[in-house]
Amino acid sequence: MSGVNIGEYISLIFMAAALGMDAFSVGLGMGMQALRLKRIFIIGVTVGLFHMLMPFMGIGVGKFISTKIEGFAILGSGLLLFALGVQMLLSSFNQEDKKLIKPIGAGLILFSISVSLDSFSVGLSLGMSGVRTFLAIVLFGWFSAVLTWSGLLLGRKARGLMGVYSELLGGSILCAFGLKIIFG
């Protein structure tokens, strides 16, 4: 196999796993809500698709502009995750199931975008480096979907063990993760 650079494949796998760890962490917090297995599957697929779409867009944009957008993407991602966490915290005190953002419809899209915005920034840099685009995008999508499912299922299990306090913990995790993204 001439021209195959094993180092490039390994680095792409590590990059995909690192991007997917964000999805795992956020999925862990989100999984502490009452979610059915079908919803968990849909969330994982959607996050995986956005982890493919965002770097693809980033690669395209990266060929035209510099990394000036990266700061806005990171800030937006952090703010969305923080907002999801605050919403979960507030709903844990309110026993009525009137959530502002649910992982259904537009809420699912917002959730997926917030988790995938860092992939856009990575796509910007990949667009300027000339890496194998198709392989990178497939790996990003696959790893993020699998790690999202893992986080959601682990969060679901923790919810069963922790009961009422699980949503409070999940909201705290999302808020902390959002603040970590915003403030670095």
PDB file of C-alpha atoms in Angstrom:
ATOM      1  CA  MET A   1       0.000   0.000   0.000  1.00  0.00           C
ATOM      2  CA  SER A   2       2.132   2.813  -1.272  1.00  0.00           C
ATOM      3  CA  GLY A   3       1.340   6.317  -0.169  1.00  0.00           C
ATOM      4  CA  VAL A   4      -0.516   5.180   2.948  1.00  0.00           C
ATOM      5  CA  ASN A   5       0.606   7.059   6.026  1.00  0.00           C
ATOM      6  CA  ILE A   6      -0.249   5.003   9.114  1.00  0.00           C
ATOM      7  CA  GLY A   7       0.631   7.964  11.330  1.00  0.00           C
ATOM      8  CA  GLU A   8      -2.094  10.027   9.655  1.00  0.00           C
ATOM      9  CA  TYR A   9      -4.684   7.326  10.339  1.00  0.00           C
ATOM     10  CA  ILE A  10      -3.637   7.001  13.964  1.00  0.00           C
ATOM     11  CA  SER A  11      -3.717  10.753  14.511  1.00  0.00           C
ATOM     12  CA  LEU A  12      -7.190  10.959  12.929  1.00  0.00           C
ATOM     13  CA  ILE A  13      -8.424   8.175  15.215  1.00  0.00           C
ATOM     14  CA  PHE A  14      -7.073   9.979  18.277  1.00  0.00           C
ATOM     15  CA  MET A  15      -8.593  13.260  17.091  1.00  0.00           C
ATOM     16  CA  ALA A  16     -11.962  11.564  16.510  1.00  0.00           C
ATOM     17  CA  ALA A  17     -11.843   9.983  19.972  1.00  0.00           C
ATOM     18  CA  ALA A  18     -10.968  13.334  21.558  1.00  0.00           C
ATOM     19  CA  LEU A  19     -13.869  15.075  19.797  1.00  0.00           C
ATOM     20  CA  GLY A  20     -16.170  12.216  20.773  1.00  0.00           C
ATOM     21  CA  MET A  21     -15.210  12.568  24.441  1.00  0.00           C
ATOM     22  CA  ASP A  22     -17.038  15.902  24.490  1.00  0.00           C
ATOM     23  CA  ALA A  23     -20.126  14.080  23.277  1.00  0.00           C
ATOM     24  CA  PHE A  24     -19.598  11.390  25.931  1.00  0.00           C
ATOM     25  CA  SER A  25     -19.362  13.958  28.735  1.00  0.00           C
ATOM     26  CA  VAL A  26     -22.418  15.867  27.601  1.00  0.00           C
ATOM     27  CA  GLY A  27     -24.294  12.616  26.940  1.00  0.00           C
ATOM     28  CA  LEU A  28     -23.542  11.548  30.500  1.00  0.00           C
ATOM     29  CA  GLY A  29     -25.282  14.640  31.817  1.00  0.00           C
ATOM     30  CA  MET A  30     -28.156  14.443  29.339  1.00  0.00           C
ATOM     31  CA  GLY A  31     -28.621  10.726  30.038  1.00  0.00           C
ATOM     32  CA  MET A  32     -29.673  11.531  33.586  1.00  0.00           C
ATOM     33  CA  GLN A  33     -32.991  12.742  32.219  1.00  0.00           C
ATOM     34  CA  ALA A  34     -35.730  10.193  31.709  1.00  0.00           C
ATOM     35  CA  LEU A  35     -34.848   8.971  28.190  1.00  0.00           C
ATOM     36  CA  ARG A  36     -36.068   5.868  26.404  1.00  0.00           C
ATOM     37  CA  LEU A  37     -33.653   3.656  24.484  1.00  0.00           C
ATOM     38  CA  LYS A  38     -35.162   4.743  21.156  1.00  0.00           C
ATOM     39  CA  ARG A  39     -34.519   8.416  22.061  1.00  0.00           C
ATOM     40  CA  ILE A  40     -30.948   7.552  23.108  1.00  0.00           C
ATOM     41  CA  PHE A  41     -30.387   5.910  19.727  1.00  0.00           C
ATOM     42  CA  ILE A  42     -31.769   8.928  17.869  1.00  0.00           C
ATOM     43  CA  ILE A  43     -29.678  11.355  19.932  1.00  0.00           C
ATOM     44  CA  GLY A  44     -26.496   9.362  19.220  1.00  0.00           C
ATOM     45  CA  VAL A  45     -27.204   9.221  15.490  1.00  0.00           C
ATOM     46  CA  THR A  46     -27.995  12.943  15.365  1.00  0.00           C
ATOM     47  CA  VAL A  47     -24.858  13.912  17.287  1.00  0.00           C
ATOM     48  CA  GLY A  48     -22.829  11.627  15.001  1.00  0.00           C
ATOM     49  CA  LEU A  49     -24.317  13.257  11.904  1.00  0.00           C
ATOM     50  CA  PHE A  50     -23.568  16.736  13.246  1.00  0.00           C
ATOM     51  CA  HIS A  51     -20.029  15.616  14.060  1.00  0.00           C
ATOM     52  CA  MET A  52     -19.755  14.805  10.374  1.00  0.00           C
ATOM     53  CA  LEU A  53     -21.548  17.898   9.081  1.00  0.00           C
ATOM     54  CA  MET A  54     -19.752  20.502  11.206  1.00  0.00           C
ATOM     55  CA  PRO A  55     -16.176  19.498  10.290  1.00  0.00           C
ATOM     56  CA  PHE A  56     -17.241  19.189   6.657  1.00  0.00           C
ATOM     57  CA  MET A  57     -18.520  22.761   6.776  1.00  0.00           C
ATOM     58  CA  GLY A  58     -15.390  23.771   8.682  1.00  0.00           C
ATOM     59  CA  ILE A  59     -13.144  22.209   6.071  1.00  0.00           C
ATOM     60  CA  GLY A  60     -14.967  24.119   3.355  1.00  0.00           C
ATOM     61  CA  VAL A  61     -14.848  27.381   5.249  1.00  0.00           C
ATOM     62  CA  GLY A  62     -11.251  26.731   6.357  1.00  0.00           C
ATOM     63  CA  LYS A  63     -10.136  26.909   2.761  1.00  0.00           C
ATOM     64  CA  PHE A  64     -11.476  30.479   2.540  1.00  0.00           C
ATOM     65  CA  ILE A  65     -10.932  32.102   5.924  1.00  0.00           C
ATOM     66  CA  SER A  66      -8.537  31.907   8.853  1.00  0.00           C
ATOM     67  CA  THR A  67      -9.301  30.734  12.378  1.00  0.00           C
ATOM     68  CA  LYS A  68     -11.010  33.996  13.439  1.00  0.00           C
ATOM     69  CA  ILE A  69     -14.343  32.145  13.661  1.00  0.00           C
ATOM     70  CA  GLU A  70     -12.934  29.555  16.062  1.00  0.00           C
ATOM     71  CA  GLY A  71     -13.436  31.772  19.127  1.00  0.00           C
ATOM     72  CA  PHE A  72     -17.082  32.392  18.248  1.00  0.00           C
ATOM     73  CA  ALA A  73     -17.718  28.679  17.690  1.00  0.00           C
ATOM     74  CA  ILE A  74     -16.208  27.793  21.062  1.00  0.00           C
ATOM     75  CA  LEU A  75     -18.142  30.553  22.857  1.00  0.00           C
ATOM     76  CA  GLY A  76     -21.411  29.514  21.193  1.00  0.00           C
ATOM     77  CA  SER A  77     -20.872  25.873  22.094  1.00  0.00           C
ATOM     78  CA  GLY A  78     -20.137  26.712  25.713  1.00  0.00           C
ATOM     79  CA  LEU A  79     -23.140  29.019  26.038  1.00  0.00           C
ATOM     80  CA  LEU A  80     -25.522  26.428  24.570  1.00  0.00           C
ATOM     81  CA  LEU A  81     -24.257  23.698  26.907  1.00  0.00           C
ATOM     82  CA  PHE A  82     -24.469  26.029  29.894  1.00  0.00           C
ATOM     83  CA  ALA A  83     -28.057  26.943  28.944  1.00  0.00           C
ATOM     84  CA  LEU A  84     -28.975  23.249  28.673  1.00  0.00           C
ATOM     85  CA  GLY A  85     -27.453  22.654  32.110  1.00  0.00           C
ATOM     86  CA  VAL A  86     -29.312  25.569  33.701  1.00  0.00           C
ATOM     87  CA  GLN A  87     -32.550  24.342  32.146  1.00  0.00           C
ATOM     88  CA  MET A  88     -31.941  20.854  33.596  1.00  0.00           C
ATOM     89  CA  LEU A  89     -31.126  22.302  37.020  1.00  0.00           C
ATOM     90  CA  LEU A  90     -34.281  24.411  37.050  1.00  0.00           C
ATOM     91  CA  SER A  91     -36.440  21.518  35.911  1.00  0.00           C
ATOM     92  CA  SER A  92     -35.032  19.299  38.676  1.00  0.00           C
ATOM     93  CA  PHE A  93     -36.586  21.671  41.229  1.00  0.00           C
ATOM     94  CA  ASN A  94     -39.849  21.921  39.293  1.00  0.00           C
ATOM     95  CA  GLN A  95     -41.672  18.593  39.377  1.00  0.00           C
ATOM     96  CA  GLU A  96     -43.799  19.515  36.353  1.00  0.00           C
ATOM     97  CA  ASP A  97     -42.246  18.231  33.159  1.00  0.00           C
ATOM     98  CA  LYS A  98     -42.131  21.606  31.393  1.00  0.00           C
ATOM     99  CA  LYS A  99     -38.625  21.613  30.012  1.00  0.00           C
ATOM    100  CA  LEU A 100     -37.540  24.466  27.784  1.00  0.00           C
ATOM    101  CA  ILE A 101     -35.185  22.289  25.794  1.00  0.00           C
ATOM    102  CA  LYS A 102     -35.856  18.587  25.308  1.00  0.00           C
ATOM    103  CA  PRO A 103     -33.707  16.299  23.149  1.00  0.00           C
ATOM    104  CA  ILE A 104     -36.574  16.166  20.633  1.00  0.00           C
ATOM    105  CA  GLY A 105     -37.005  18.206  17.445  1.00  0.00           C
ATOM    106  CA  ALA A 106     -35.435  21.672  17.691  1.00  0.00           C
ATOM    107  CA  GLY A 107     -34.037  20.848  21.159  1.00  0.00           C
ATOM    108  CA  LEU A 108     -32.212  17.855  19.698  1.00  0.00           C
ATOM    109  CA  ILE A 109     -30.784  20.032  16.914  1.00  0.00           C
ATOM    110  CA  LEU A 110     -29.626  22.650  19.465  1.00  0.00           C
ATOM    111  CA  PHE A 111     -28.094  19.935  21.616  1.00  0.00           C
ATOM    112  CA  SER A 112     -26.305  18.364  18.631  1.00  0.00           C
ATOM    113  CA  ILE A 113     -25.009  21.711  17.412  1.00  0.00           C
ATOM    114  CA  SER A 114     -23.704  22.649  20.847  1.00  0.00           C
ATOM    115  CA  VAL A 115     -21.823  19.367  21.155  1.00  0.00           C
ATOM    116  CA  SER A 116     -20.514  19.542  17.574  1.00  0.00           C
ATOM    117  CA  LEU A 117     -19.336  23.152  17.347  1.00  0.00           C
ATOM    118  CA  ASP A 118     -15.824  22.196  18.392  1.00  0.00           C
ATOM    119  CA  SER A 119     -15.758  19.890  15.368  1.00  0.00           C
ATOM    120  CA  PHE A 120     -16.327  22.933  13.170  1.00  0.00           C
ATOM    121  CA  SER A 121     -13.156  24.501  14.553  1.00  0.00           C
ATOM    122  CA  VAL A 122     -11.237  21.284  13.965  1.00  0.00           C
ATOM    123  CA  GLY A 123     -12.621  21.234  10.427  1.00  0.00           C
ATOM    124  CA  LEU A 124     -11.270  24.745   9.874  1.00  0.00           C
ATOM    125  CA  SER A 125      -7.756  23.619  10.700  1.00  0.00           C
ATOM    126  CA  LEU A 126      -8.133  20.376   8.730  1.00  0.00           C
ATOM    127  CA  GLY A 127      -9.284  22.376   5.711  1.00  0.00           C
ATOM    128  CA  MET A 128      -6.024  24.257   5.795  1.00  0.00           C
ATOM    129  CA  SER A 129      -3.887  21.144   6.323  1.00  0.00           C
ATOM    130  CA  GLY A 130      -5.152  18.988   3.450  1.00  0.00           C
ATOM    131  CA  VAL A 131      -5.942  15.855   5.463  1.00  0.00           C
ATOM    132  CA  ARG A 132      -8.023  12.982   4.036  1.00  0.00           C
ATOM    133  CA  THR A 133     -11.434  14.597   4.334  1.00  0.00           C
ATOM    134  CA  PHE A 134     -13.734  11.595   3.907  1.00  0.00           C
ATOM    135  CA  LEU A 135     -11.875   9.424   6.404  1.00  0.00           C
ATOM    136  CA  ALA A 136     -11.723  12.212   8.988  1.00  0.00           C
ATOM    137  CA  ILE A 137     -15.434  12.961   8.711  1.00  0.00           C
ATOM    138  CA  VAL A 138     -16.490   9.304   8.948  1.00  0.00           C
ATOM    139  CA  LEU A 139     -14.256   8.746  11.981  1.00  0.00           C
ATOM    140  CA  PHE A 140     -15.563  11.887  13.695  1.00  0.00           C
ATOM    141  CA  GLY A 141     -19.166  10.799  13.161  1.00  0.00           C
ATOM    142  CA  TRP A 142     -18.633   7.190  14.228  1.00  0.00           C
ATOM    143  CA  PHE A 143     -16.662   7.951  17.389  1.00  0.00           C
ATOM    144  CA  SER A 144     -19.023  10.714  18.513  1.00  0.00           C
ATOM    145  CA  ALA A 145     -22.118   8.558  17.979  1.00  0.00           C
ATOM    146  CA  VAL A 146     -20.672   5.595  19.891  1.00  0.00           C
ATOM    147  CA  LEU A 147     -19.370   7.780  22.711  1.00  0.00           C
ATOM    148  CA  THR A 148     -22.683   9.682  22.901  1.00  0.00           C
ATOM    149  CA  TRP A 149     -24.553   6.393  23.247  1.00  0.00           C
ATOM    150  CA  SER A 150     -22.098   5.286  25.933  1.00  0.00           C
ATOM    151  CA  GLY A 151     -22.538   8.506  27.894  1.00  0.00           C
ATOM    152  CA  LEU A 152     -26.327   8.475  27.572  1.00  0.00           C
ATOM    153  CA  LEU A 153     -26.572   4.845  28.675  1.00  0.00           C
ATOM    154  CA  LEU A 154     -24.211   5.385  31.594  1.00  0.00           C
ATOM    155  CA  GLY A 155     -26.189   8.497  32.592  1.00  0.00           C
ATOM    156  CA  ARG A 156     -29.412   6.509  32.328  1.00  0.00           C
ATOM    157  CA  LYS A 157     -27.971   3.855  34.621  1.00  0.00           C
ATOM    158  CA  ALA A 158     -26.841   6.541  37.094  1.00  0.00           C
ATOM    159  CA  ARG A 159     -30.359   8.005  37.012  1.00  0.00           C
ATOM    160  CA  GLY A 160     -31.731   4.655  38.086  1.00  0.00           C
ATOM    161  CA  LEU A 161     -29.267   4.519  40.977  1.00  0.00           C
ATOM    162  CA  MET A 162     -29.557   8.166  42.060  1.00  0.00           C
ATOM    163  CA  GLY A 163     -33.252   8.827  41.490  1.00  0.00           C
ATOM    164  CA  VAL A 164     -34.352  12.468  41.849  1.00  0.00           C
ATOM    165  CA  TYR A 165     -30.827  13.808  42.306  1.00  0.00           C
ATOM    166  CA  SER A 166     -29.632  12.501  38.940  1.00  0.00           C
ATOM    167  CA  GLU A 167     -31.127  15.394  36.968  1.00  0.00           C
ATOM    168  CA  LEU A 168     -29.507  17.864  39.357  1.00  0.00           C
ATOM    169  CA  LEU A 169     -26.145  16.157  38.832  1.00  0.00           C
ATOM    170  CA  GLY A 170     -26.686  16.010  35.068  1.00  0.00           C
ATOM    171  CA  GLY A 171     -27.492  19.723  34.898  1.00  0.00           C
ATOM    172  CA  SER A 172     -24.414  20.494  36.990  1.00  0.00           C
ATOM    173  CA  ILE A 173     -22.247  18.447  34.633  1.00  0.00           C
ATOM    174  CA  LEU A 174     -23.607  20.306  31.592  1.00  0.00           C
ATOM    175  CA  CYS A 175     -23.127  23.708  33.261  1.00  0.00           C
ATOM    176  CA  ALA A 176     -19.587  22.829  34.301  1.00  0.00           C
ATOM    177  CA  PHE A 177     -18.748  21.530  30.850  1.00  0.00           C
ATOM    178  CA  GLY A 178     -20.183  24.680  29.233  1.00  0.00           C
ATOM    179  CA  LEU A 179     -18.154  26.903  31.564  1.00  0.00           C
ATOM    180  CA  LYS A 180     -15.039  24.836  30.873  1.00  0.00           C
ATOM    181  CA  ILE A 181     -15.500  25.408  27.150  1.00  0.00           C
ATOM    182  CA  ILE A 182     -16.157  29.145  27.581  1.00  0.00           C
ATOM    183  CA  PHE A 183     -13.275  29.849  29.944  1.00  0.00           C
ATOM    184  CA  GLY A 184     -10.873  27.220  28.643  1.00  0.00           C
TER     185      GLY A 184
END
